[in-house]
XYZ file of N, CA and C in Angstrom:
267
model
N -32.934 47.275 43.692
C -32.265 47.798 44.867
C -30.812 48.092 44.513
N -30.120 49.187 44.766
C -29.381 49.573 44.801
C -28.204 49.084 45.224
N -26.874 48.218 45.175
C -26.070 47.283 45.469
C -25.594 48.009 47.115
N -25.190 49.214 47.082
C -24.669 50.016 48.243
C -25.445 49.609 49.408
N -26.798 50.216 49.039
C -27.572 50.195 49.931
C -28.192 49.057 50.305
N -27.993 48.178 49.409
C -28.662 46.742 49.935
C -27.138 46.195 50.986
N -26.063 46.626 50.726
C -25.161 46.311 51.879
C -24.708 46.741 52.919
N -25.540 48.104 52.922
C -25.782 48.913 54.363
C -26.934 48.139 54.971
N -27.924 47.986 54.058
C -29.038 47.155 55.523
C -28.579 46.271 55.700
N -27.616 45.249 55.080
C -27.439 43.776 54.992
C -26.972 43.794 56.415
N -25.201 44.986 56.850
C -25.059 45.306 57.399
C -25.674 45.817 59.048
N -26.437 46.464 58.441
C -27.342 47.109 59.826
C -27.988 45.914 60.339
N -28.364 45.198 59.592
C -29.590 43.645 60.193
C -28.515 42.688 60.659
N -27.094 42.756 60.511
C -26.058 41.895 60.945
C -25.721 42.300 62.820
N -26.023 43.781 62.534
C -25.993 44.342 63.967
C -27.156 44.106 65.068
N -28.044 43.850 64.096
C -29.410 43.793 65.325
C -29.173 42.558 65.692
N -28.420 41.662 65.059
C -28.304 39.627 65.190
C -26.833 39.730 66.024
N -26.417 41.123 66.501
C -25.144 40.936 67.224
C -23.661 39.829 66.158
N -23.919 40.640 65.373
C -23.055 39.694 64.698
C -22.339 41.689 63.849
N -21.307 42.043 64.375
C -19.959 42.861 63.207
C -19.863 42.685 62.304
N -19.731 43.683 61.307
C -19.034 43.014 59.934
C -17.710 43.942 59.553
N -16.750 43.810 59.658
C -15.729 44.300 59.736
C -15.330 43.830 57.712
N -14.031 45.097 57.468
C -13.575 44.825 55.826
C -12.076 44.811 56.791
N -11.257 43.505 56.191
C -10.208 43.936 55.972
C -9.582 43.515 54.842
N -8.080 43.935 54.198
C -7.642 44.231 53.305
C -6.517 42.125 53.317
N -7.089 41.284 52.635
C -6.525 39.927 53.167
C -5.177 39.774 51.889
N -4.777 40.471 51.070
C -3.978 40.668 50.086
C -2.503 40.660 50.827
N -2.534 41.321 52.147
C -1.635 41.678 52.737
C -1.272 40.095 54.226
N -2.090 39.324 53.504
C -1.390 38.329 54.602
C -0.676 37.353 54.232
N -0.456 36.733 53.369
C 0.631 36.373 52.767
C 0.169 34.971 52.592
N -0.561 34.665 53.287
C -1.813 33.317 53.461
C -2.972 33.290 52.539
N -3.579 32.391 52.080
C -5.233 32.383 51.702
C -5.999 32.654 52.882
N -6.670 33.386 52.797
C -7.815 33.964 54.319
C -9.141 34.008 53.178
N -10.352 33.402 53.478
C -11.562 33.486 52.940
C -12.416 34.268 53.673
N -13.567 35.256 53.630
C -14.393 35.862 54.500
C -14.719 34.811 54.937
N -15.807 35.251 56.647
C -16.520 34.310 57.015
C -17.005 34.927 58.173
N -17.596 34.039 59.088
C -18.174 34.144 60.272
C -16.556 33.811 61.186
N -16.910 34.647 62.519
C -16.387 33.892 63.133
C -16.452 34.409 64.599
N -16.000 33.838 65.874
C -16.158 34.306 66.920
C -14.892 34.719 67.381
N -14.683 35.808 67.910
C -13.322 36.194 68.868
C -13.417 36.543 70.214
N -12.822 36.383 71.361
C -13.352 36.717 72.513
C -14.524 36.898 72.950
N -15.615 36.241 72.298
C -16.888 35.836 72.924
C -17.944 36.676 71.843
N -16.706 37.606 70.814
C -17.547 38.470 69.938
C -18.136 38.114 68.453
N -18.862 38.143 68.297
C -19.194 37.337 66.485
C -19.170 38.501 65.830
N -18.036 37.987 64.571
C -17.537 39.214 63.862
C -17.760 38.391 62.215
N -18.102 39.118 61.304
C -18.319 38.803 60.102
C -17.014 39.289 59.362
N -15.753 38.742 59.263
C -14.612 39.241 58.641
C -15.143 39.010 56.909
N -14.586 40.347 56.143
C -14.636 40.423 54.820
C -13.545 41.018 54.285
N -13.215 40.354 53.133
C -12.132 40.955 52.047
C -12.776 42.171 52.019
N -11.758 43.248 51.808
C -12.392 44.702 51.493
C -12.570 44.750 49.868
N -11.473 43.669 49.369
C -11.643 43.518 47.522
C -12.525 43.022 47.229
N -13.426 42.388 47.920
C -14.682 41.816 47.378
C -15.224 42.768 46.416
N -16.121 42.416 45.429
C -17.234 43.177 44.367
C -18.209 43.211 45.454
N -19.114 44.294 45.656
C -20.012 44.924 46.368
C -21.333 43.372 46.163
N -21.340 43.165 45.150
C -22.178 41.841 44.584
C -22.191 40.733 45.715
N -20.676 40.188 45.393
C -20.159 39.192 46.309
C -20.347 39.518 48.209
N -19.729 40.529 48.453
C -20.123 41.067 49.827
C -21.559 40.654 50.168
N -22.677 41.044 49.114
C -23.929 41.036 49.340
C -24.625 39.612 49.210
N -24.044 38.879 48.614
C -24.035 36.981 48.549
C -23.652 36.664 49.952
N -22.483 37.297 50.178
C -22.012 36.697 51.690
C -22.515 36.703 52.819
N -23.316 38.361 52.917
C -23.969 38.389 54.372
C -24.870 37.581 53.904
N -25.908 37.969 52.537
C -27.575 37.509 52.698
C -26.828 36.527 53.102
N -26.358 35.282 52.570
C -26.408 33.598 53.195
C -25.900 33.475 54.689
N -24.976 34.652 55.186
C -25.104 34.197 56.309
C -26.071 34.546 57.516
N -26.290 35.223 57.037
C -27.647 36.217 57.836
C -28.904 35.031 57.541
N -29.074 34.712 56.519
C -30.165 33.360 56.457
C -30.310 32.508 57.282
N -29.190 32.199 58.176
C -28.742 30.855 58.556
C -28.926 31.362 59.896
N -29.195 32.720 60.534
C -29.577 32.807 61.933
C -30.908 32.963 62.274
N -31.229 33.113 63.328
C -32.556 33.103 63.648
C -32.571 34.649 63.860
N -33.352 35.038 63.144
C -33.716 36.422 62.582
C -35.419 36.480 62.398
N -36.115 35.716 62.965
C -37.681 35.807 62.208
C -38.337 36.461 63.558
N -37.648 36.907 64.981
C -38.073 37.531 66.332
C -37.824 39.147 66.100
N -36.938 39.630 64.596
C -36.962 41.420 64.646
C -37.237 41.595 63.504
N -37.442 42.795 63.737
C -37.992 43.684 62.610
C -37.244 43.546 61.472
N -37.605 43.146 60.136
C -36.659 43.104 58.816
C -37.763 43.816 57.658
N -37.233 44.895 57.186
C -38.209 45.577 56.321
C -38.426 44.536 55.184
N -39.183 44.695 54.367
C -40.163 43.182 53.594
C -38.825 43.164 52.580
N -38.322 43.949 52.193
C -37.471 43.433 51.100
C -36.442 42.633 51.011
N -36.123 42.863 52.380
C -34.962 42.252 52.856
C -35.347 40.986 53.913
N -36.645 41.197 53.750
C -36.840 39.515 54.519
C -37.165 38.804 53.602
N -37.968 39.112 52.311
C -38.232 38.222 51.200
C -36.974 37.712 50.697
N -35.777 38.505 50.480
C -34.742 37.855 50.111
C -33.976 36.979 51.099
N -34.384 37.183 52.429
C -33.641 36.053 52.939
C -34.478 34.671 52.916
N -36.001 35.037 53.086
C -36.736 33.780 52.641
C -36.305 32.951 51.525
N -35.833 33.984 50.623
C -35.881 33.035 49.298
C -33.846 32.388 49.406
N -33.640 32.750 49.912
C -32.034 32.357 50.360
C -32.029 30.817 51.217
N -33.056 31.433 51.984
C -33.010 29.803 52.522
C -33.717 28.509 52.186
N -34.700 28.896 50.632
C -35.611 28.272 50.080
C -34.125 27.213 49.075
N -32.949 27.899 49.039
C -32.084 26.881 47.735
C -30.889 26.425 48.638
């Protein structure tokens, strides 16, 4: 699978779980800021370094996308086998 495109569905399946995934640029805060989950005004937003390696981005959703209850929609097989096996370690 293609790294891009495995982080466009990663993406798209983050939207069907009501969960954003926003890039921003964390170089510019003058702080350590780590991606993550998080909630803002009632909204669940997946904040990401935009410097991430496309790799890493794709470590970040699969595990967090693992960790919701996702087994009630549609997930094309490739991308549900890998979250199966995400939550198998």
């Amino acid at each position: 699978m293609n790294p891009d495109q495995l982080y466009q569905d990663l993406k798209e399946l983050a939207e069907k779980l009501n969960v954003s995934v926003l890039e921003h640029n964390f170089r510019n805060t003058g702080i350590k800021v780590k991606s993550g989950l998080c909630i803002v005004k009632g909204n669940t937003l997946f904040i990401m370094d935009k410097h991430s390696s496309i790799n890493d981005k794709n470590d970040m959703l699969l595990s967090c996308i693992s960790k919701m209850p996702h087994e009630d929609i549609y997930i094309v097989p490739y991308l549900r086998e890998m979250l199966k096996r995400q939550c198998e370690t």
